[in-house]
PDB file of C-alpha atoms in Angstrom:
ATOM      1  CA  MET K   1     -33.296 289.087 -19.697  1.00 52.00           C
ATOM      2  CA  VAL K   2     -34.827 287.061 -16.863  1.00 53.00           C
ATOM      3  CA  PRO K   3     -33.281 283.551 -16.731  1.00 53.00           C
ATOM      4  CA  GLY K   4     -35.532 281.098 -18.584  1.00 60.00           C
ATOM      5  CA  GLN K   5     -37.481 283.886 -20.308  1.00 83.00           C
ATOM      6  CA  ARG K   6     -37.386 283.713 -24.097  1.00 92.00           C
ATOM      7  CA  ILE K   7     -37.247 286.654 -26.517  1.00 95.00           C
ATOM      8  CA  ARG K   8     -40.598 286.732 -28.324  1.00 97.00           C
ATOM      9  CA  ILE K   9     -40.167 287.539 -32.033  1.00 97.00           C
ATOM     10  CA  LEU K  10     -42.461 288.503 -34.912  1.00 97.00           C
ATOM     11  CA  THR K  11     -41.089 288.272 -38.465  1.00 97.00           C
ATOM     12  CA  VAL K  12     -42.453 290.351 -41.350  1.00 97.00           C
ATOM     13  CA  GLU K  13     -41.160 289.143 -44.712  1.00 95.00           C
ATOM     14  CA  ASP K  14     -42.990 288.653 -48.023  1.00 93.00           C
ATOM     15  CA  HIS K  15     -40.518 286.206 -49.611  1.00 93.00           C
ATOM     16  CA  PRO K  16     -41.448 282.668 -48.446  1.00 93.00           C
ATOM     17  CA  VAL K  17     -37.921 281.267 -48.661  1.00 92.00           C
ATOM     18  CA  PHE K  18     -36.367 284.031 -46.573  1.00 92.00           C
ATOM     19  CA  ARG K  19     -39.315 283.968 -44.160  1.00 93.00           C
ATOM     20  CA  GLU K  20     -38.805 280.237 -43.637  1.00 94.00           C
ATOM     21  CA  GLY K  21     -35.080 280.816 -43.202  1.00 93.00           C
ATOM     22  CA  LEU K  22     -35.708 283.344 -40.443  1.00 93.00           C
ATOM     23  CA  ALA K  23     -38.095 280.936 -38.757  1.00 95.00           C
ATOM     24  CA  THR K  24     -35.483 278.167 -38.849  1.00 94.00           C
ATOM     25  CA  ILE K  25     -32.845 280.434 -37.323  1.00 93.00           C
ATOM     26  CA  ILE K  26     -35.157 281.624 -34.549  1.00 94.00           C
ATOM     27  CA  VAL K  27     -36.595 278.260 -33.507  1.00 92.00           C
ATOM     28  CA  SER K  28     -33.102 276.756 -33.370  1.00 91.00           C
ATOM     29  CA  GLU K  29     -32.244 279.063 -30.455  1.00 91.00           C
ATOM     30  CA  PRO K  30     -33.496 277.961 -27.019  1.00 92.00           C
ATOM     31  CA  ASP K  31     -33.836 281.549 -25.776  1.00 92.00           C
ATOM     32  CA  ARG K  32     -35.894 282.779 -28.771  1.00 94.00           C
ATOM     33  CA  LEU K  33     -39.586 282.184 -29.505  1.00 95.00           C
ATOM     34  CA  LEU K  34     -41.216 282.822 -32.874  1.00 96.00           C
ATOM     35  CA  VAL K  35     -44.684 284.062 -31.911  1.00 97.00           C
ATOM     36  CA  ALA K  36     -45.951 284.907 -35.423  1.00 97.00           C
ATOM     37  CA  GLN K  37     -45.065 285.533 -39.057  1.00 97.00           C
ATOM     38  CA  ALA K  38     -46.479 288.107 -41.469  1.00 96.00           C
ATOM     39  CA  ALA K  39     -46.096 288.676 -45.211  1.00 95.00           C
ATOM     40  CA  ASN K  40     -47.382 292.254 -45.546  1.00 94.00           C
ATOM     41  CA  ALA K  41     -48.189 295.416 -43.602  1.00 93.00           C
ATOM     42  CA  VAL K  42     -51.771 294.487 -42.710  1.00 94.00           C
ATOM     43  CA  GLU K  43     -50.710 291.110 -41.317  1.00 96.00           C
ATOM     44  CA  ALA K  44     -47.769 292.711 -39.495  1.00 96.00           C
ATOM     45  CA  ILE K  45     -49.946 295.233 -37.672  1.00 95.00           C
ATOM     46  CA  THR K  46     -52.562 292.597 -36.832  1.00 96.00           C
ATOM     47  CA  GLU K  47     -49.988 290.140 -35.473  1.00 97.00           C
ATOM     48  CA  PHE K  48     -48.187 292.851 -33.518  1.00 97.00           C
ATOM     49  CA  ARG K  49     -51.415 293.891 -31.815  1.00 96.00           C
ATOM     50  CA  ARG K  50     -52.225 290.274 -31.028  1.00 97.00           C
ATOM     51  CA  HIS K  51     -48.845 289.190 -29.651  1.00 97.00           C
ATOM     52  CA  ARG K  52     -47.000 292.384 -28.582  1.00 97.00           C
ATOM     53  CA  PRO K  53     -43.622 290.783 -29.449  1.00 97.00           C
ATOM     54  CA  ASP K  54     -40.375 291.809 -27.774  1.00 97.00           C
ATOM     55  CA  ILE K  55     -38.676 292.128 -31.164  1.00 97.00           C
ATOM     56  CA  THR K  56     -40.022 292.513 -34.711  1.00 98.00           C
ATOM     57  CA  LEU K  57     -37.849 291.633 -37.703  1.00 97.00           C
ATOM     58  CA  MET K  58     -39.287 293.708 -40.568  1.00 95.00           C
ATOM     59  CA  ASP K  59     -38.381 293.658 -44.258  1.00 93.00           C
ATOM     60  CA  VAL K  60     -38.043 297.194 -45.630  1.00 89.00           C
ATOM     61  CA  ARG K  61     -39.557 296.161 -48.970  1.00 86.00           C
ATOM     62  CA  LEU K  62     -43.087 294.865 -48.534  1.00 89.00           C
ATOM     63  CA  PRO K  63     -45.895 294.655 -51.103  1.00 87.00           C
ATOM     64  CA  GLY K  64     -48.199 297.671 -50.861  1.00 84.00           C
ATOM     65  CA  THR K  65     -47.311 299.598 -47.710  1.00 84.00           C
ATOM     66  CA  ASP K  66     -43.562 299.337 -47.178  1.00 86.00           C
ATOM     67  CA  GLY K  67     -41.769 298.276 -44.020  1.00 89.00           C
ATOM     68  CA  THR K  68     -40.879 301.764 -42.831  1.00 86.00           C
ATOM     69  CA  ASP K  69     -44.481 302.984 -43.098  1.00 87.00           C
ATOM     70  CA  THR K  70     -45.530 299.842 -41.204  1.00 91.00           C
ATOM     71  CA  LEU K  71     -42.922 300.646 -38.558  1.00 92.00           C
ATOM     72  CA  ILE K  72     -44.357 304.167 -38.249  1.00 88.00           C
ATOM     73  CA  THR K  73     -47.873 302.770 -37.762  1.00 91.00           C
ATOM     74  CA  ILE K  74     -46.781 300.247 -35.138  1.00 93.00           C
ATOM     75  CA  ARG K  75     -44.716 302.753 -33.165  1.00 92.00           C
ATOM     76  CA  GLY K  76     -47.577 305.233 -33.380  1.00 89.00           C
ATOM     77  CA  GLU K  77     -49.622 302.765 -31.306  1.00 92.00           C
ATOM     78  CA  TYR K  78     -46.773 301.198 -29.355  1.00 94.00           C
ATOM     79  CA  PRO K  79     -43.932 303.741 -28.882  1.00 92.00           C
ATOM     80  CA  ASP K  80     -41.749 301.165 -27.112  1.00 94.00           C
ATOM     81  CA  ALA K  81     -41.886 298.684 -29.998  1.00 96.00           C
ATOM     82  CA  ARG K  82     -38.418 297.406 -30.911  1.00 96.00           C
ATOM     83  CA  VAL K  83     -38.204 296.844 -34.646  1.00 97.00           C
ATOM     84  CA  ILE K  84     -35.184 295.621 -36.593  1.00 96.00           C
ATOM     85  CA  MET K  85     -35.331 296.523 -40.285  1.00 93.00           C
ATOM     86  CA  LEU K  86     -34.032 293.901 -42.725  1.00 91.00           C
ATOM     87  CA  THR K  87     -33.007 294.804 -46.257  1.00 84.00           C
ATOM     88  CA  THR K  88     -30.847 294.013 -49.255  1.00 80.00           C
ATOM     89  CA  SER K  89     -30.363 297.758 -49.778  1.00 68.00           C
ATOM     90  CA  ASP K  90     -27.740 300.001 -48.195  1.00 60.00           C
ATOM     91  CA  SER K  91     -29.244 303.136 -49.765  1.00 64.00           C
ATOM     92  CA  ASP K  92     -28.825 305.988 -47.313  1.00 61.00           C
ATOM     93  CA  GLY K  93     -32.297 307.360 -48.073  1.00 68.00           C
ATOM     94  CA  ASP K  94     -33.885 304.123 -46.831  1.00 73.00           C
ATOM     95  CA  ILE K  95     -31.581 304.036 -43.824  1.00 76.00           C
ATOM     96  CA  HIS K  96     -32.260 307.641 -42.773  1.00 74.00           C
ATOM     97  CA  ARG K  97     -36.011 307.208 -43.107  1.00 75.00           C
ATOM     98  CA  ALA K  98     -36.109 303.980 -41.093  1.00 82.00           C
ATOM     99  CA  MET K  99     -33.887 305.300 -38.304  1.00 80.00           C
ATOM    100  CA  ARG K 100     -35.853 308.560 -38.096  1.00 77.00           C
ATOM    101  CA  ALA K 101     -39.027 306.474 -37.821  1.00 82.00           C
ATOM    102  CA  GLY K 102     -37.631 304.778 -34.720  1.00 88.00           C
ATOM    103  CA  ALA K 103     -36.070 301.558 -35.990  1.00 91.00           C
ATOM    104  CA  SER K 104     -33.905 299.927 -33.326  1.00 93.00           C
ATOM    105  CA  ALA K 105     -31.562 298.484 -35.943  1.00 91.00           C
ATOM    106  CA  TYR K 106     -31.074 298.435 -39.696  1.00 87.00           C
ATOM    107  CA  ILE K 107     -29.284 295.348 -40.997  1.00 86.00           C
ATOM    108  CA  LEU K 108     -28.538 293.751 -44.335  1.00 85.00           C
ATOM    109  CA  LYS K 109     -30.010 290.351 -45.203  1.00 86.00           C
ATOM    110  CA  SER K 110     -26.516 289.207 -46.130  1.00 86.00           C
ATOM    111  CA  MET K 111     -25.523 289.388 -42.455  1.00 86.00           C
ATOM    112  CA  PRO K 112     -24.316 286.036 -41.028  1.00 90.00           C
ATOM    113  CA  LYS K 113     -26.722 284.137 -38.773  1.00 91.00           C
ATOM    114  CA  THR K 114     -24.557 284.635 -35.669  1.00 91.00           C
ATOM    115  CA  GLU K 115     -24.500 288.410 -36.165  1.00 90.00           C
ATOM    116  CA  LEU K 116     -28.264 288.561 -36.724  1.00 91.00           C
ATOM    117  CA  LEU K 117     -28.861 286.708 -33.458  1.00 92.00           C
ATOM    118  CA  GLU K 118     -26.456 289.054 -31.667  1.00 92.00           C
ATOM    119  CA  VAL K 119     -28.321 292.106 -32.997  1.00 93.00           C
ATOM    120  CA  VAL K 120     -31.590 290.645 -31.692  1.00 94.00           C
ATOM    121  CA  ARG K 121     -29.967 290.231 -28.282  1.00 93.00           C
ATOM    122  CA  LEU K 122     -28.572 293.783 -28.302  1.00 93.00           C
ATOM    123  CA  VAL K 123     -31.888 295.343 -29.326  1.00 95.00           C
ATOM    124  CA  HIS K 124     -33.739 293.309 -26.719  1.00 95.00           C
ATOM    125  CA  ALA K 125     -31.304 294.745 -24.164  1.00 93.00           C
ATOM    126  CA  GLY K 126     -32.341 298.246 -25.230  1.00 92.00           C
ATOM    127  CA  ARG K 127     -29.508 299.137 -27.583  1.00 91.00           C
ATOM    128  CA  ARG K 128     -29.634 300.352 -31.197  1.00 88.00           C
ATOM    129  CA  HIS K 129     -27.463 298.855 -33.899  1.00 85.00           C
ATOM    130  CA  VAL K 130     -26.310 299.840 -37.384  1.00 79.00           C
ATOM    131  CA  PRO K 131     -23.648 297.677 -39.107  1.00 71.00           C
ATOM    132  CA  THR K 132     -20.340 299.297 -40.039  1.00 72.00           C
ATOM    133  CA  GLU K 133     -21.016 299.286 -43.785  1.00 67.00           C
ATOM    134  CA  VAL K 134     -24.446 300.859 -43.272  1.00 67.00           C
ATOM    135  CA  ALA K 135     -23.070 303.427 -40.819  1.00 68.00           C
ATOM    136  CA  ALA K 136     -20.470 304.369 -43.441  1.00 66.00           C
ATOM    137  CA  ARG K 137     -23.213 305.309 -45.880  1.00 62.00           C
ATOM    138  CA  LEU K 138     -24.946 307.378 -43.225  1.00 62.00           C
ATOM    139  CA  ALA K 139     -21.711 309.182 -42.401  1.00 60.00           C
ATOM    140  CA  LYS K 140     -21.027 309.894 -46.069  1.00 59.00           C
ATOM    141  CA  HIS K 141     -24.084 312.127 -46.282  1.00 55.00           C
ATOM    142  CA  MET K 142     -24.069 313.392 -42.692  1.00 49.00           C
ATOM    143  CA  GLY K 143     -24.968 317.060 -42.512  1.00 47.00           C
ATOM    144  CA  GLU K 144     -26.489 317.168 -45.990  1.00 57.00           C
ATOM    145  CA  GLU K 145     -29.819 318.914 -46.218  1.00 59.00           C
ATOM    146  CA  ASP K 146     -32.844 316.675 -46.761  1.00 74.00           C
ATOM    147  CA  LEU K 147     -35.085 317.191 -49.770  1.00 78.00           C
ATOM    148  CA  THR K 148     -38.427 318.766 -48.890  1.00 80.00           C
ATOM    149  CA  ALA K 149     -41.714 317.002 -49.655  1.00 80.00           C
ATOM    150  CA  ARG K 150     -42.294 319.427 -52.561  1.00 87.00           C
ATOM    151  CA  GLU K 151     -38.803 318.844 -53.967  1.00 88.00           C
ATOM    152  CA  LEU K 152     -39.447 315.099 -53.896  1.00 87.00           C
ATOM    153  CA  GLU K 153     -42.747 315.640 -55.712  1.00 90.00           C
ATOM    154  CA  VAL K 154     -40.947 317.618 -58.410  1.00 93.00           C
ATOM    155  CA  LEU K 155     -38.241 314.960 -58.630  1.00 91.00           C
ATOM    156  CA  ARG K 156     -40.811 312.191 -59.081  1.00 92.00           C
ATOM    157  CA  LEU K 157     -42.421 314.093 -61.947  1.00 95.00           C
ATOM    158  CA  ILE K 158     -39.014 314.649 -63.572  1.00 94.00           C
ATOM    159  CA  ARG K 159     -38.443 310.899 -63.260  1.00 93.00           C
ATOM    160  CA  ASP K 160     -41.784 310.300 -64.988  1.00 94.00           C
ATOM    161  CA  GLY K 161     -40.737 312.458 -67.956  1.00 94.00           C
ATOM    162  CA  TYR K 162     -42.600 315.683 -67.212  1.00 95.00           C
ATOM    163  CA  ARG K 163     -41.150 318.975 -68.468  1.00 94.00           C
ATOM    164  CA  ASN K 164     -41.041 321.985 -66.157  1.00 94.00           C
ATOM    165  CA  LYS K 165     -44.261 323.542 -67.521  1.00 94.00           C
ATOM    166  CA  GLN K 166     -46.086 320.230 -67.146  1.00 95.00           C
ATOM    167  CA  ILE K 167     -44.801 319.873 -63.576  1.00 94.00           C
ATOM    168  CA  ALA K 168     -46.127 323.358 -62.809  1.00 93.00           C
ATOM    169  CA  ASP K 169     -49.550 322.354 -64.181  1.00 94.00           C
ATOM    170  CA  GLN K 170     -49.558 319.085 -62.222  1.00 93.00           C
ATOM    171  CA  LEU K 171     -48.713 320.789 -58.935  1.00 91.00           C
ATOM    172  CA  ALA K 172     -50.728 323.954 -59.608  1.00 91.00           C
ATOM    173  CA  ILE K 173     -47.720 326.193 -59.051  1.00 89.00           C
ATOM    174  CA  ALA K 174     -45.854 328.697 -61.238  1.00 87.00           C
ATOM    175  CA  GLU K 175     -43.155 327.438 -63.598  1.00 90.00           C
ATOM    176  CA  THR K 176     -40.716 329.820 -61.929  1.00 90.00           C
ATOM    177  CA  THR K 177     -41.436 328.021 -58.646  1.00 89.00           C
ATOM    178  CA  VAL K 178     -40.702 324.688 -60.311  1.00 91.00           C
ATOM    179  CA  ASN K 179     -37.391 326.098 -61.561  1.00 91.00           C
ATOM    180  CA  PHE K 180     -36.613 327.235 -58.019  1.00 89.00           C
ATOM    181  CA  HIS K 181     -37.294 323.758 -56.594  1.00 90.00           C
ATOM    182  CA  ILE K 182     -35.189 322.103 -59.284  1.00 93.00           C
ATOM    183  CA  LYS K 183     -32.286 324.446 -58.610  1.00 90.00           C
ATOM    184  CA  ASN K 184     -32.489 323.608 -54.901  1.00 88.00           C
ATOM    185  CA  LEU K 185     -32.743 319.847 -55.274  1.00 89.00           C
ATOM    186  CA  VAL K 186     -29.951 319.732 -57.855  1.00 91.00           C
ATOM    187  CA  GLY K 187     -27.737 321.619 -55.411  1.00 88.00           C
ATOM    188  CA  LYS K 188     -28.646 319.441 -52.437  1.00 85.00           C
ATOM    189  CA  LEU K 189     -27.900 316.250 -54.368  1.00 85.00           C
ATOM    190  CA  GLY K 190     -24.700 317.593 -55.904  1.00 86.00           C
ATOM    191  CA  ALA K 191     -26.083 316.869 -59.372  1.00 88.00           C
ATOM    192  CA  ASN K 192     -25.156 318.399 -62.715  1.00 92.00           C
ATOM    193  CA  ASP K 193     -28.753 318.794 -63.903  1.00 93.00           C
ATOM    194  CA  ARG K 194     -32.321 317.575 -63.327  1.00 93.00           C
ATOM    195  CA  THR K 195     -31.706 314.192 -65.037  1.00 92.00           C
ATOM    196  CA  HIS K 196     -28.558 313.595 -63.038  1.00 92.00           C
ATOM    197  CA  ALA K 197     -30.501 314.473 -59.893  1.00 91.00           C
ATOM    198  CA  VAL K 198     -32.958 311.646 -60.607  1.00 91.00           C
ATOM    199  CA  THR K 199     -30.084 309.194 -61.108  1.00 90.00           C
ATOM    200  CA  ILE K 200     -28.496 310.175 -57.792  1.00 87.00           C
ATOM    201  CA  ALA K 201     -31.823 310.056 -55.934  1.00 85.00           C
ATOM    202  CA  VAL K 202     -32.559 306.546 -57.231  1.00 84.00           C
ATOM    203  CA  ARG K 203     -29.072 305.337 -56.284  1.00 80.00           C
ATOM    204  CA  ARG K 204     -29.444 306.734 -52.772  1.00 76.00           C
ATOM    205  CA  GLY K 205     -32.897 305.229 -52.292  1.00 74.00           C
ATOM    206  CA  LEU K 206     -34.625 308.612 -52.099  1.00 77.00           C
ATOM    207  CA  LEU K 207     -36.636 307.767 -55.203  1.00 78.00           C
ATOM    208  CA  GLN K 208     -37.931 304.510 -56.648  1.00 72.00           C
ATOM    209  CA  ILE K 209     -37.607 303.640 -60.327  1.00 68.00           C
TER     210      ILE K 209
END
């Protein structure tokens, strides 16, 4: 960083208390500048376009469009955008999706202030960062095959209480095809059956309750 130049930061957080906390942390540092705050995806995209911040601190869970989809939109327009994802969740599904979307870092909201500021510095310097406990979850499922879009559709319908025949009707596919997808997703998740597969998917953040 050029001496005297401050790191320009945008925060995206829907909870007022945490948003104010982030603002307090940022403005207390002489080399950081809070250029804008946003509470949802629409505001985040608008403020990013207006300010082109050096770093964006983005909550994964936002009302409406979530943080990762917002990240995808921003990086679609600005491929060099450096976005740090903030979350209370260490679900590997959320982590994988955010990192694949181009997040520069994925950190837990429980992280101490000093570590958060250090991550901002590292990302501004062009590095990526994943905390040890988050990296451990990624490593645990390293090499496992991802669920396909169709398998996730089937899983969501199982979660919503649909039987196999009803799932086939909903997706306009044969029931034998539904059975095939269920067999595959159960195997990929290491589940005992379709219900257990839903439980595992929710725990890993691949599926919302």
